[in-house]
Short mmCIF file of C-alpha atoms and ligand atoms in Angstrom, two decimals:
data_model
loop_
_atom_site.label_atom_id
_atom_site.label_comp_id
_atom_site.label_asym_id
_atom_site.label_seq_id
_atom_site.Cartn_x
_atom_site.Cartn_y
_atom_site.Cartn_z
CA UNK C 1 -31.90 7.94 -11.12
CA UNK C 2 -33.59 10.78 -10.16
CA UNK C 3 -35.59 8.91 -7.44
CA UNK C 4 -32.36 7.27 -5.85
CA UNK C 5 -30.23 10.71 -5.88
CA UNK C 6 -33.43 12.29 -3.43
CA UNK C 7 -33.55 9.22 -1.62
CA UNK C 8 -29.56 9.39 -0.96
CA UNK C 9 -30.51 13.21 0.12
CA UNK C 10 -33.17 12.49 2.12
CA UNK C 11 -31.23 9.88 3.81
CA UNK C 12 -27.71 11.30 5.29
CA UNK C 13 -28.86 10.65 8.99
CA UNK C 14 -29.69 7.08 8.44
CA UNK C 15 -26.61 5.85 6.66
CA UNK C 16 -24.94 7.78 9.10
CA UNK C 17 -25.82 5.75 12.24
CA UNK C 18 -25.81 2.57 10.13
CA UNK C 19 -22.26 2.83 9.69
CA UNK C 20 -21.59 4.25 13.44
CA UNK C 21 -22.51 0.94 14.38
CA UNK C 22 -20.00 -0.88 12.23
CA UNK C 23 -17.37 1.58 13.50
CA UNK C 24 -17.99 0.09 17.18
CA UNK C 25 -16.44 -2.70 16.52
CA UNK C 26 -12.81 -3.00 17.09
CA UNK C 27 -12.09 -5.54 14.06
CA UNK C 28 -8.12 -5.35 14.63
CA UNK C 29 -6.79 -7.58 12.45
CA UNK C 30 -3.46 -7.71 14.06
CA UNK C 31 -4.09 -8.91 17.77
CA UNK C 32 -4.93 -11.81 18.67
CA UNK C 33 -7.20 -10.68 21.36
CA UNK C 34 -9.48 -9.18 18.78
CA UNK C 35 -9.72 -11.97 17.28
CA UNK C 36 -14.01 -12.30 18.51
CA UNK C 37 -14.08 -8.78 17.62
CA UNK C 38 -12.89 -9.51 13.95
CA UNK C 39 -15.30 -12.67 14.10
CA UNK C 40 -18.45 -10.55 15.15
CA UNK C 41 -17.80 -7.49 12.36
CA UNK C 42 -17.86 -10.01 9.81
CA UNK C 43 -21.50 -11.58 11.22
CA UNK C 44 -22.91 -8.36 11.25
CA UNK C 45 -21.84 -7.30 8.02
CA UNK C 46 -23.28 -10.84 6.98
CA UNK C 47 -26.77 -9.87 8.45
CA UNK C 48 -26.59 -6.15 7.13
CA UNK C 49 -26.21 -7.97 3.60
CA UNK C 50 -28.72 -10.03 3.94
CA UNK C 51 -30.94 -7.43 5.32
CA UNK C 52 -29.90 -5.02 2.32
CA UNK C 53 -31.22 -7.94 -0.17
CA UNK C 54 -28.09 -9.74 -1.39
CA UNK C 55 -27.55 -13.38 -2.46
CA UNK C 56 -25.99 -16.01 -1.21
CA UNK C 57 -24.55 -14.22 1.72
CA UNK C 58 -21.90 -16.13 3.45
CA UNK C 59 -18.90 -16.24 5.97
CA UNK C 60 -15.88 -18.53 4.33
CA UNK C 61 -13.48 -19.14 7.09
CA UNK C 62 -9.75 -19.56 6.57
CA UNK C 63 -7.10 -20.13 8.94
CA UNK C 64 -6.92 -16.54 10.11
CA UNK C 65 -9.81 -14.37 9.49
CA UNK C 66 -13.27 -15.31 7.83
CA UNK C 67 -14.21 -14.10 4.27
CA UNK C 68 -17.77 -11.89 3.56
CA UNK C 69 -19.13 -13.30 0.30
CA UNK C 70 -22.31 -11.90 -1.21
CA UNK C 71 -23.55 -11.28 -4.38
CA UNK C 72 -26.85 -10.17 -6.71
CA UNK C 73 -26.37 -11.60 -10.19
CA UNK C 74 -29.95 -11.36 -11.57
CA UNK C 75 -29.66 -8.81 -14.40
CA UNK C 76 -28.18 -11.36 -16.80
CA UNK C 77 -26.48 -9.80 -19.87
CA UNK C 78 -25.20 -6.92 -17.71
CA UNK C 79 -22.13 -6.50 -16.82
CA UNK C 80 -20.74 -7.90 -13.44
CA UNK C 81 -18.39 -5.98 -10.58
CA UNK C 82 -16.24 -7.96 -8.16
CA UNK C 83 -16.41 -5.40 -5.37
CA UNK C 84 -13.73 -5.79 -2.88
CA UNK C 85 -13.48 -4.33 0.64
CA UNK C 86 -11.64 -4.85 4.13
CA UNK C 87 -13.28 -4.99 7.16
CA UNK C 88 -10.41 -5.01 9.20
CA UNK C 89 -9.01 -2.00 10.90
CA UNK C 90 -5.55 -0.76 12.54
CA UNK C 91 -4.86 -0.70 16.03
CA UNK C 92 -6.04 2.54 17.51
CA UNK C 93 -3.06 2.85 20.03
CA UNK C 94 -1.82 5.63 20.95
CA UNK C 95 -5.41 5.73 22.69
CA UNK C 96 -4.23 9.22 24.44
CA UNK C 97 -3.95 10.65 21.12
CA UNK C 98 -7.62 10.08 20.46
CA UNK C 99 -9.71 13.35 20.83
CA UNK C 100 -13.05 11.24 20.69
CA UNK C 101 -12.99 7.26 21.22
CA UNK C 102 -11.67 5.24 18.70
CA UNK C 103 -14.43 2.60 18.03
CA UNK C 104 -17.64 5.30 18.28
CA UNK C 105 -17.74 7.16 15.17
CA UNK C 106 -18.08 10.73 16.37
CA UNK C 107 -19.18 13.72 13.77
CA UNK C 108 -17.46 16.75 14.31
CA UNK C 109 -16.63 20.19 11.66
CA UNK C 110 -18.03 17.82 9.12
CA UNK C 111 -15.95 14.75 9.22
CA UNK C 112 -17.17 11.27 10.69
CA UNK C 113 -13.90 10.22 13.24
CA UNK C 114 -13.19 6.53 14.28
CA UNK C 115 -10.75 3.94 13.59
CA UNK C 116 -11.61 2.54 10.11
CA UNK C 117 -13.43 5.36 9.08
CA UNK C 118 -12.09 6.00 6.08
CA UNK C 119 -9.99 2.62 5.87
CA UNK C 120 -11.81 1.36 5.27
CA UNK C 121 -15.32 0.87 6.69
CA UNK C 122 -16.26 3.95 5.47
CA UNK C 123 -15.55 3.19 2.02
CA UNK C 124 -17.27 0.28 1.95
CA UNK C 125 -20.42 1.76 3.35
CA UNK C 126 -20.47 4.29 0.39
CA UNK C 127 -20.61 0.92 -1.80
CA UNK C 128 -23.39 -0.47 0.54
CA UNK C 129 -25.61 2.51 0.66
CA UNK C 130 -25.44 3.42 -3.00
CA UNK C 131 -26.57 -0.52 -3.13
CA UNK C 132 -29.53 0.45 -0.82
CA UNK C 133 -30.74 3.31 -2.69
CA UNK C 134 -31.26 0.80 -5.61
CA UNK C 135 -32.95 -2.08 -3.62
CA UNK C 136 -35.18 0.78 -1.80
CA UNK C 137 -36.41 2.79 -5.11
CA UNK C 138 -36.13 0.35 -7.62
CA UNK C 139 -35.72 -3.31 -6.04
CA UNK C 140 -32.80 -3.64 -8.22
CA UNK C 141 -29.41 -3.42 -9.40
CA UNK C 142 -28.20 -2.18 -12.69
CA UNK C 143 -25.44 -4.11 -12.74
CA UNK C 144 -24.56 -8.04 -11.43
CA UNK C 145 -22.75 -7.38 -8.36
CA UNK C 146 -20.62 -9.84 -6.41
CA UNK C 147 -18.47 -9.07 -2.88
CA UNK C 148 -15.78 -10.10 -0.89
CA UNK C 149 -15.21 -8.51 2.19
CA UNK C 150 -11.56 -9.44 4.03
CA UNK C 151 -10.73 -9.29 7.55
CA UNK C 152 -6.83 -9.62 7.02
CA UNK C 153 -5.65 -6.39 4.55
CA UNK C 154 -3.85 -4.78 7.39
CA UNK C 155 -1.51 -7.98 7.92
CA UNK C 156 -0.78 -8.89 4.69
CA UNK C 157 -3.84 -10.26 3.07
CA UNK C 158 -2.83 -14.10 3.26
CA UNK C 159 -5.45 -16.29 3.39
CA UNK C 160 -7.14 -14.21 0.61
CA UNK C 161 -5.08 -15.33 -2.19
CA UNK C 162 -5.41 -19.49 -1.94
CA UNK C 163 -9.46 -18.46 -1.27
CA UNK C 164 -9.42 -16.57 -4.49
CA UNK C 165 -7.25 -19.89 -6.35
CA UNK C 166 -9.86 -22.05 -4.83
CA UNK C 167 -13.14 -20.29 -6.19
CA UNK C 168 -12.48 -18.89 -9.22
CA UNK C 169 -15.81 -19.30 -11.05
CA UNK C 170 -17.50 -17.96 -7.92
CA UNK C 171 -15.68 -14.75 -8.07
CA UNK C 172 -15.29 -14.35 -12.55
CA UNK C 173 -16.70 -10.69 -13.22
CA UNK C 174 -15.40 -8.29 -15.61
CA UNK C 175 -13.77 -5.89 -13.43
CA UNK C 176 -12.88 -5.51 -9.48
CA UNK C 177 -13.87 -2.15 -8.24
CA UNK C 178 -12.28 -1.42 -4.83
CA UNK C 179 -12.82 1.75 -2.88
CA UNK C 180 -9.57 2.01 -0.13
CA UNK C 181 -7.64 4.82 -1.49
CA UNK C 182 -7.26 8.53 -1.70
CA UNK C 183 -8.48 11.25 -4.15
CA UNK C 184 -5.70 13.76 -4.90
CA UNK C 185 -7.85 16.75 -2.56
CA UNK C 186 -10.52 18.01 -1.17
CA UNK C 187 -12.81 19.08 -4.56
CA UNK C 188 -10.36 17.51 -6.53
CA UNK C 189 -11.51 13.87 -7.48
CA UNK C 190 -9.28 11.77 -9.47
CA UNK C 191 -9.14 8.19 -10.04
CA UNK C 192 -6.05 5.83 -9.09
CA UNK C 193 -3.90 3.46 -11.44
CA UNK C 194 -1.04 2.68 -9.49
CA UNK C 195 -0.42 1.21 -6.16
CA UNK C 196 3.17 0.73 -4.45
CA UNK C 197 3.93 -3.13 -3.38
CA UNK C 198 5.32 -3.90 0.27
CA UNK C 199 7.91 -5.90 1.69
CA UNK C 200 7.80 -5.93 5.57
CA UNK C 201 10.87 -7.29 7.42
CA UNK C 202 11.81 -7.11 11.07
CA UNK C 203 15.86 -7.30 12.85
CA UNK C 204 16.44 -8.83 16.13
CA UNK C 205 19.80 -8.74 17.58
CA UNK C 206 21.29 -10.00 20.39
CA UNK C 207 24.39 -9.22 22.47
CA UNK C 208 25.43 -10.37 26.04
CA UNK C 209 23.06 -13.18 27.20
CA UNK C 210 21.88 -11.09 29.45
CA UNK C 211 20.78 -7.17 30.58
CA UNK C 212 24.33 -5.67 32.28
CA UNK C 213 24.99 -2.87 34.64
CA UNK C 214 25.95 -0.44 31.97
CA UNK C 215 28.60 0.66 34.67
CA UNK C 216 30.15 -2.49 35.34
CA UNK C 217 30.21 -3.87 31.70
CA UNK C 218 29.98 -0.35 29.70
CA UNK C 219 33.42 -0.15 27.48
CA UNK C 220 33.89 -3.86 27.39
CA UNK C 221 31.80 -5.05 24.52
CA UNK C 222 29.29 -3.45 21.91
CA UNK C 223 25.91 -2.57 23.13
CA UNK C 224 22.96 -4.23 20.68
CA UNK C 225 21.03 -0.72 20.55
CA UNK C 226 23.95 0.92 18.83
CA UNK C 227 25.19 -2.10 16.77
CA UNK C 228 21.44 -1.48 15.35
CA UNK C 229 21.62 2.05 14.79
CA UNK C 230 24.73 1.49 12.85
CA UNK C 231 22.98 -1.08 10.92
CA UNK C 232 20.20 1.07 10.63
CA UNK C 233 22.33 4.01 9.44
CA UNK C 234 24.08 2.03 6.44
CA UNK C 235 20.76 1.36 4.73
CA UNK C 236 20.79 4.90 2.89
CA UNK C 237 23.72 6.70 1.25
CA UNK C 238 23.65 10.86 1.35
CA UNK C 239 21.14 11.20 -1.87
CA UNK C 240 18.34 9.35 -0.20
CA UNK C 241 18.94 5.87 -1.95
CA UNK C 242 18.80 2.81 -0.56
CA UNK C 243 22.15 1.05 -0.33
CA UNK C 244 21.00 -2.79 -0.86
CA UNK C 245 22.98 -4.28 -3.53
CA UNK C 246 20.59 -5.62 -6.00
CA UNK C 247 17.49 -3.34 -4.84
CA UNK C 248 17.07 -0.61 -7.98
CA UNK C 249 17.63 -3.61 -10.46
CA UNK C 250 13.84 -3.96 -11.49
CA UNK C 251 12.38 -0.81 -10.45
CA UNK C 252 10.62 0.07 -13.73
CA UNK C 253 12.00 3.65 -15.10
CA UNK C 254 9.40 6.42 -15.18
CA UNK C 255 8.28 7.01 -18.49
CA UNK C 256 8.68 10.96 -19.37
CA UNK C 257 4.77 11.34 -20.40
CA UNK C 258 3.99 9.86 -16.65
CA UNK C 259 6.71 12.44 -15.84
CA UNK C 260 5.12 15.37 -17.77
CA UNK C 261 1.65 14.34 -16.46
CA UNK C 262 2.86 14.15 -12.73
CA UNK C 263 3.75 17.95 -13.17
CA UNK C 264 0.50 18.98 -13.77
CA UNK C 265 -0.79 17.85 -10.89
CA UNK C 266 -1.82 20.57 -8.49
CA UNK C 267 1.30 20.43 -5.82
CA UNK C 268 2.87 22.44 -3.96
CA UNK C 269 6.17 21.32 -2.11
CA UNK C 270 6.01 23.94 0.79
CA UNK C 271 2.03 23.79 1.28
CA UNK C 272 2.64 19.64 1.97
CA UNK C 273 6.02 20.66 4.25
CA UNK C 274 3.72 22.87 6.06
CA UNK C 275 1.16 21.03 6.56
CA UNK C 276 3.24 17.97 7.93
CA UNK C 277 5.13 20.26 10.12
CA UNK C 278 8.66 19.78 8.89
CA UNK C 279 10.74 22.04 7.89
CA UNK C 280 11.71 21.12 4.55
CA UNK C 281 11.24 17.61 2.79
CA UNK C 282 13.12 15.11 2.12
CA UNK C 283 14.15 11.46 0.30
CA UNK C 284 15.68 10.46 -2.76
CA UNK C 285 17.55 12.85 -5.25
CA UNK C 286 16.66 13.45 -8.47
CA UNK C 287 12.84 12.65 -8.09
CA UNK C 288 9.96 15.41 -7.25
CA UNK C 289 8.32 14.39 -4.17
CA UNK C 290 4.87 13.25 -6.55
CA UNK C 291 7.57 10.55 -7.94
CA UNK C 292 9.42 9.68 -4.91
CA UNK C 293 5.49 8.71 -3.31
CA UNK C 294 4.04 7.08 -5.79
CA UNK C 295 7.02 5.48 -8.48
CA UNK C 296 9.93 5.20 -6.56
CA UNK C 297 10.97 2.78 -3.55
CA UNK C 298 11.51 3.62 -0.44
CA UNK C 299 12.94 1.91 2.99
CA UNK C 300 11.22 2.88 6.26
CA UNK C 301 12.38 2.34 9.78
CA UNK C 302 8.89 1.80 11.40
CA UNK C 303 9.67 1.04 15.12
CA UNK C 304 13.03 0.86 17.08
CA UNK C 305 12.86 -0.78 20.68
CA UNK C 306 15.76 -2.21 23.60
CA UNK C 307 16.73 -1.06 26.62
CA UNK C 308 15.08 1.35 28.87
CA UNK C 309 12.49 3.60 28.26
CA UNK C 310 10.57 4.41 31.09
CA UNK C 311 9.97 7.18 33.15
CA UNK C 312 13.42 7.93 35.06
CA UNK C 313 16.86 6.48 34.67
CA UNK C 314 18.15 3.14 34.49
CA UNK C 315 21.63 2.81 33.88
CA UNK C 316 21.61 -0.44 31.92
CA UNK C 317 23.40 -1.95 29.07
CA UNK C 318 20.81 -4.03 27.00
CA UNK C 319 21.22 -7.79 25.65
CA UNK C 320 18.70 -6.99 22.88
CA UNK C 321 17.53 -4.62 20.31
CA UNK C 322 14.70 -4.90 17.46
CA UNK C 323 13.42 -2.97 14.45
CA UNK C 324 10.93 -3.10 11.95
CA UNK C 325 11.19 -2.31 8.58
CA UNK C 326 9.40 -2.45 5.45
CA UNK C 327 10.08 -1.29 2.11
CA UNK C 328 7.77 0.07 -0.63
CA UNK C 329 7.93 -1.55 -3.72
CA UNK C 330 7.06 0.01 -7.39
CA UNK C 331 6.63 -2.42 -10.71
CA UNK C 332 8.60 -4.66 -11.57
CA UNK C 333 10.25 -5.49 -8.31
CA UNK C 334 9.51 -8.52 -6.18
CA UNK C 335 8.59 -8.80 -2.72
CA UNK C 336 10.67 -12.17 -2.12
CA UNK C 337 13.85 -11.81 -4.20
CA UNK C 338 13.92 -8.03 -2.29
CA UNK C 339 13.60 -9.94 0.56
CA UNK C 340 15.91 -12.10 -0.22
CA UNK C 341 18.69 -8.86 -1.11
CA UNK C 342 17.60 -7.29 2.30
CA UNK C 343 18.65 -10.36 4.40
CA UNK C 344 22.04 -10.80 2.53
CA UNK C 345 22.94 -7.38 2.81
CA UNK C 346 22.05 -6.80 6.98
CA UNK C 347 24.12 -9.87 7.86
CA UNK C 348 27.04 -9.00 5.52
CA UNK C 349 26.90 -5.48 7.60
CA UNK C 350 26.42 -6.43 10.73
CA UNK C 351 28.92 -6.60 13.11
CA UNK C 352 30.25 -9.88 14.75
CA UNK C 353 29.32 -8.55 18.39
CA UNK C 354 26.13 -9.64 17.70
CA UNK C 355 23.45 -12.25 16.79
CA UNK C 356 21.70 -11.38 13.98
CA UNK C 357 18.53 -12.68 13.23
CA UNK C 358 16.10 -11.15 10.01
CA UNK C 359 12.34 -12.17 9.87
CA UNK C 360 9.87 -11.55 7.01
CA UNK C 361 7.19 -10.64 8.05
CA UNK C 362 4.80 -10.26 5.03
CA UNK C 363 5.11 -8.75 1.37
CA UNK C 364 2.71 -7.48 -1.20
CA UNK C 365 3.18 -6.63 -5.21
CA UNK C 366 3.04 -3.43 -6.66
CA UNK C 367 -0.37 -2.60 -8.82
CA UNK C 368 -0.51 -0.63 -12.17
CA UNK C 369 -4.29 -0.32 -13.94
CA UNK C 370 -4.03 0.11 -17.68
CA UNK C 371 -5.63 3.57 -17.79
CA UNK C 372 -7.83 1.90 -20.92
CA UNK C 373 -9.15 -0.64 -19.18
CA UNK C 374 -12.71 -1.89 -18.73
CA UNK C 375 -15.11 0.79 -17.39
CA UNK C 376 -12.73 3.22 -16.41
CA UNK C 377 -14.69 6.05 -18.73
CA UNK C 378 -17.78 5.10 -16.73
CA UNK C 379 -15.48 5.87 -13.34
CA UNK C 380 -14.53 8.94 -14.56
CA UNK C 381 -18.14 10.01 -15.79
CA UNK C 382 -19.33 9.18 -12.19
CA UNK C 383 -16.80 10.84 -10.11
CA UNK C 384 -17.83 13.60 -12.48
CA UNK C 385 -21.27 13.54 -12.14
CA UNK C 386 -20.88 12.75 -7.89
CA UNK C 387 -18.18 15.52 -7.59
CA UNK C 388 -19.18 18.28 -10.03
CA UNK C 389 -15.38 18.03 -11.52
CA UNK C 390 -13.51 16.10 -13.47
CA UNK C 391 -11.19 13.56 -12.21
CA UNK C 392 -7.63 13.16 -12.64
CA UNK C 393 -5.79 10.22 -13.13
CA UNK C 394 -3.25 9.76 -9.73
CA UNK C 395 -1.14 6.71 -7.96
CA UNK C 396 -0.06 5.86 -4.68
CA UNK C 397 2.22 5.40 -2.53
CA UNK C 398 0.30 2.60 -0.20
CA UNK C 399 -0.54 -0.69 -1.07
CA UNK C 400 -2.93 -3.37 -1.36
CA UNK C 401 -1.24 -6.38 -2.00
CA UNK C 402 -4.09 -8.67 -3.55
CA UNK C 403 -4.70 -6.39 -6.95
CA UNK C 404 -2.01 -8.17 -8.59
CA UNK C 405 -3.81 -11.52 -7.53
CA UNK C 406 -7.01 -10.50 -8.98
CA UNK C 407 -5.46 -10.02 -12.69
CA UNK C 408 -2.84 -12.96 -11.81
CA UNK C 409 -5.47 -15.39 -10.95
CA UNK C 410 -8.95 -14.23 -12.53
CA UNK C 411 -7.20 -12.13 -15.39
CA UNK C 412 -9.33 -8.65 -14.70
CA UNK C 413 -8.66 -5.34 -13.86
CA UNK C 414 -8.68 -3.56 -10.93
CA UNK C 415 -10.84 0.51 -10.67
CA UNK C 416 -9.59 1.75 -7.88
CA UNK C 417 -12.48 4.67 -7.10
CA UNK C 418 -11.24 5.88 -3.60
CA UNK C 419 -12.90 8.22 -1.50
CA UNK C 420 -10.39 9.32 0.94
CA UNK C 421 -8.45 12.17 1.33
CA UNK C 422 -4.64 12.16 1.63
CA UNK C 423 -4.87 14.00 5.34
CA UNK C 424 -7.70 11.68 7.51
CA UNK C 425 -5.75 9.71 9.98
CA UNK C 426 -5.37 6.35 8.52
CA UNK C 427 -3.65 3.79 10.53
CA UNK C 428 -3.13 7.23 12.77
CA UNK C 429 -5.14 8.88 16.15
CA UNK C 430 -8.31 10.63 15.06
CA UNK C 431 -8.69 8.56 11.84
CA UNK C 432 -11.85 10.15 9.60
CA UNK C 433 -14.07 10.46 6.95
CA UNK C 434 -15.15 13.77 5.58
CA UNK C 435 -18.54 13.39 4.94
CA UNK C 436 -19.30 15.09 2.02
CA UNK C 437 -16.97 12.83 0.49
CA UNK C 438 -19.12 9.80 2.19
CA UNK C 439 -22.37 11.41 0.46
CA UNK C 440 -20.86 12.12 -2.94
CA UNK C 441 -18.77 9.09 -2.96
CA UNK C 442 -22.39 7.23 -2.44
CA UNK C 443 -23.58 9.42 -5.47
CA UNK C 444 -20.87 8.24 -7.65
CA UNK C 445 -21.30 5.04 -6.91
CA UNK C 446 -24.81 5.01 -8.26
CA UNK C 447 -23.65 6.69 -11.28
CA UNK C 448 -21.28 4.00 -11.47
CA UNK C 449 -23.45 1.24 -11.48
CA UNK C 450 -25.94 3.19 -13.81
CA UNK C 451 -23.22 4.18 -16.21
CA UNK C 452 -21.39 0.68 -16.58
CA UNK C 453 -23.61 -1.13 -18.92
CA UNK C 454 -22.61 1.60 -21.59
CA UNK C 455 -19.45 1.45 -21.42
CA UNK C 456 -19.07 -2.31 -20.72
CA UNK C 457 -19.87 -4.99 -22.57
CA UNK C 458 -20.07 -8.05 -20.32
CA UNK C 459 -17.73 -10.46 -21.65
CA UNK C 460 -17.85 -13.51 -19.06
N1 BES D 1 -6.15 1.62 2.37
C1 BES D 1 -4.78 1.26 2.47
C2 BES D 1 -4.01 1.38 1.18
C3 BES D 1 -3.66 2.78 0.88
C4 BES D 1 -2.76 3.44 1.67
C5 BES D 1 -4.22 3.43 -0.16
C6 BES D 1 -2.43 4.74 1.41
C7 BES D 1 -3.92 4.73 -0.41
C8 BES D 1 -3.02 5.40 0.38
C9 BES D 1 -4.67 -0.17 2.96
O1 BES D 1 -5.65 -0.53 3.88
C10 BES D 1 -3.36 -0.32 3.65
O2 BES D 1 -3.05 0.38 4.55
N2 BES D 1 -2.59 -1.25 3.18
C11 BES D 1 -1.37 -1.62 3.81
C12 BES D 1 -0.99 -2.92 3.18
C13 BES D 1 0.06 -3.67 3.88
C14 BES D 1 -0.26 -3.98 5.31
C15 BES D 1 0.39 -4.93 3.13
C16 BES D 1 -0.32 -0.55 3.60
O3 BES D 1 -0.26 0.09 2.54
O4 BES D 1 0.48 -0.35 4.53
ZN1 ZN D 2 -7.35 0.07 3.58
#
């Protein structure tokens, strides 16, 4: 071990500019005219594998993006890690809000800035460089590793879950270990068992047939834009809850130890205000704000558009108006039966002025990781051993929908040994990576892989 910790020392500069490279692509899973750019990120991760001595390296194309498969299974007896990464990134816009160009990672006060820095290219580097230090020192893994890399987490993960139906005694391993969340703080590692689910819906409604002279027509019928804002409006009641019939049914009560432990978490209420620039916080009563991110569901407004908005005046009454919502989800609700409640509930309120139309537009299950499970004690001796403390146990508020799959459909659990930090930018301008979380997180990783076989016995 000794040899590979130098070797990770010696070698900051070099994984540095290996992943610069993968941060110039502009893998954005979400437009179609990135499609190519999607296509070539997952080629060069393919060569990069092959190149870093995995197995078996392969693209499997679906109908939207392809799927990275690789894996090195030949320490037989040992136990064996499904490691799961996306390659896919955000779209960088608003480019204006960029102090350095999105797709060239840039270093700067000790952080590594680009779009999918930290979400997660980054992350998935840490796993491939820790996998280099092995093949360079010792030729070899400790551990059976297999990989799947996805180009489609941003939009839903869908073609990942018939994939994962369809080759399920390619991808059998004892555990998943993913690396796309946060630790709790800077110096303050912790590992995550809990992940919020996501339904994402989106409201189009329609008015006159066509735009009117706001003038001419103003005062004669109901303008779309505030027919939505009323709409809009009725989804919350004055404690912060969300006023869909049906929509607290199976949220899954906090249980008062998860309660007590929460508490002890190092928080501070007015630090996190400050930071975020507001004022003073806010959501659902009755909940600290620890509970309201991480166990509790929410309803988010995420863009508003119709009418006029640019530069200058135009005195027009719209025919249309749009939103986009989503709501985050916490055990045991369901992204299609909420789905389901949310549709119901914006017709019933909506008002006959206008066509109402509601689209869903993906969903994603909630995630909890028995805190027992499978080779969690060699996660937290790693973090421990890569971070000089020791962790704490955390969830989240984001999501990533295709954990529940993994125990649904190959019946393992999910480690879910982040490396991010709560304040670097994701799906946000000047998106980053600090790097002495990159070079610790590759530390722990090796520890991870070296620690495993003792506290796993491989079962498969
Ligand atoms: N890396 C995030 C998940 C995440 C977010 C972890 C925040 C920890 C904190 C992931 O790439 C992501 O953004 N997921 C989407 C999923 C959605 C599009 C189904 C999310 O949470 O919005
Ligand atoms: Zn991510």
């Amino acid at each position: 071990m000794e040899r590979i910790l130098q070797y990770i020392e010696h070698n900051h500069t070099n994984f540095l500019e290996e992943i610069k490279t993968l941060l110039t692509i502009p893998s954005v899973s979400t437009k179609p005219e990135n499609k190519p750019d999607v296509e070539h990120c997952a080629s060069w991760l393919v060569q990069y594998l092959q190149q870093l001595g995995m197995n078996n390296v392969q693209i499997f194309p679906t109908e939207g993006h392809p799927i990275v498969y690789a894996d090195w299974l030949n320490v037989p007896g040992k136990p064996t890690v499904l490691l799961y990464g996306h390659y896919d990134v955000q779209p960088a816009e608003p480019l204006e809000l960029w102090t350095s160009p999105p797709f060239e990672g840039t270093v700067r006060d000790g952080n590594l800035f680009a779009r999918g820095a930290t979400d997660d290219k980054g992350q998935i580097f840490i796993h491939l460089s820790g996998i280099k230090a092995f093949m360079k020192n010792v030729g070899a893994l400790p551990i059976n590793i297999k990989m799947i890399l996805e180009g489609e987490e941003e939009v839903g993960s869908t073609h990942l879950e018939p994939f994962i139906k369809n080759h399920k005694e390619l991808l059998r391993a004892d555990l998943v270990l993913i690396s796309d969340t946060s630790m709790f703080a800077k110096g303050v590692p912790s590992i995550c068992y809990g992940l919020r689910g996501l339904q994402y819906m989106q409201i189009d409604l329609v008015g006159p047939n066509k735009d009117l002279h706001s003038g001419s027509y103003g005062g004669s019928i109901q303008n779309p834009i505030q027919a939505l804002a009323e709409i809009i409006t009725k989804l919350h009641d004055k404690n912060g809850k969300v006023t869909i019939p049906g929509f607290y049914d199976d949220v899954r009560k906090l249980a008062k130890e998860e309660r007590t432990s929460f508490k002890k978490l190092p928080w501070s209420d007015k630090k996190y205000a400050k930071e975020l620039g507001v004022r003073s916080l806010h959501g659902e009563k009755g909940f600290t704000t620890l509970e309201r991110l991480w166990a509790r569901p929410t309803l988010e407004c995420n863009g508003i558009w119709g009418g006029f908005i640019g530069d200058g005046a135009k005195t027009v009454l719209p025919s249309k108006a749009s939103a986009k919502i989503s709501m985050r989800l916490v055990p045991d609700q369901k992204p299609s039966k909420i789905a389901k409640l949310f549709e119901k509930y914006i017709k019933k309120i909506s008002p006959k002025t206008v066509q109402v139309t509601v689209q869903n537009l993906h969903g994603g299950e909630p995630a909890i990781t028995p805190i027992d499970c499978p080779g969690m004690q060699a996660a937290v001796v790693a973090l421990e051993k890569g971070f000089g403390e020791k962790p704490l146990y955390q969830r989240e508020g984001g999501s990533i929908p295709i954990v529940v799959k993994f125990k649904k459909l190959l019946g393992i659990d999910t480690i879910l040994l982040g490396f991010g930090l709560p304040n670097e930018n994701a799906h946000a301008p000047n998106e980053f990576i600090s790097l002495d979380n990159f070079f610790n997180g590759i530390k722990t990783v090796v520890h991870f892989y070296n620690e495993l076989p003792k506290y796993l016995n491989k079962k498969y």
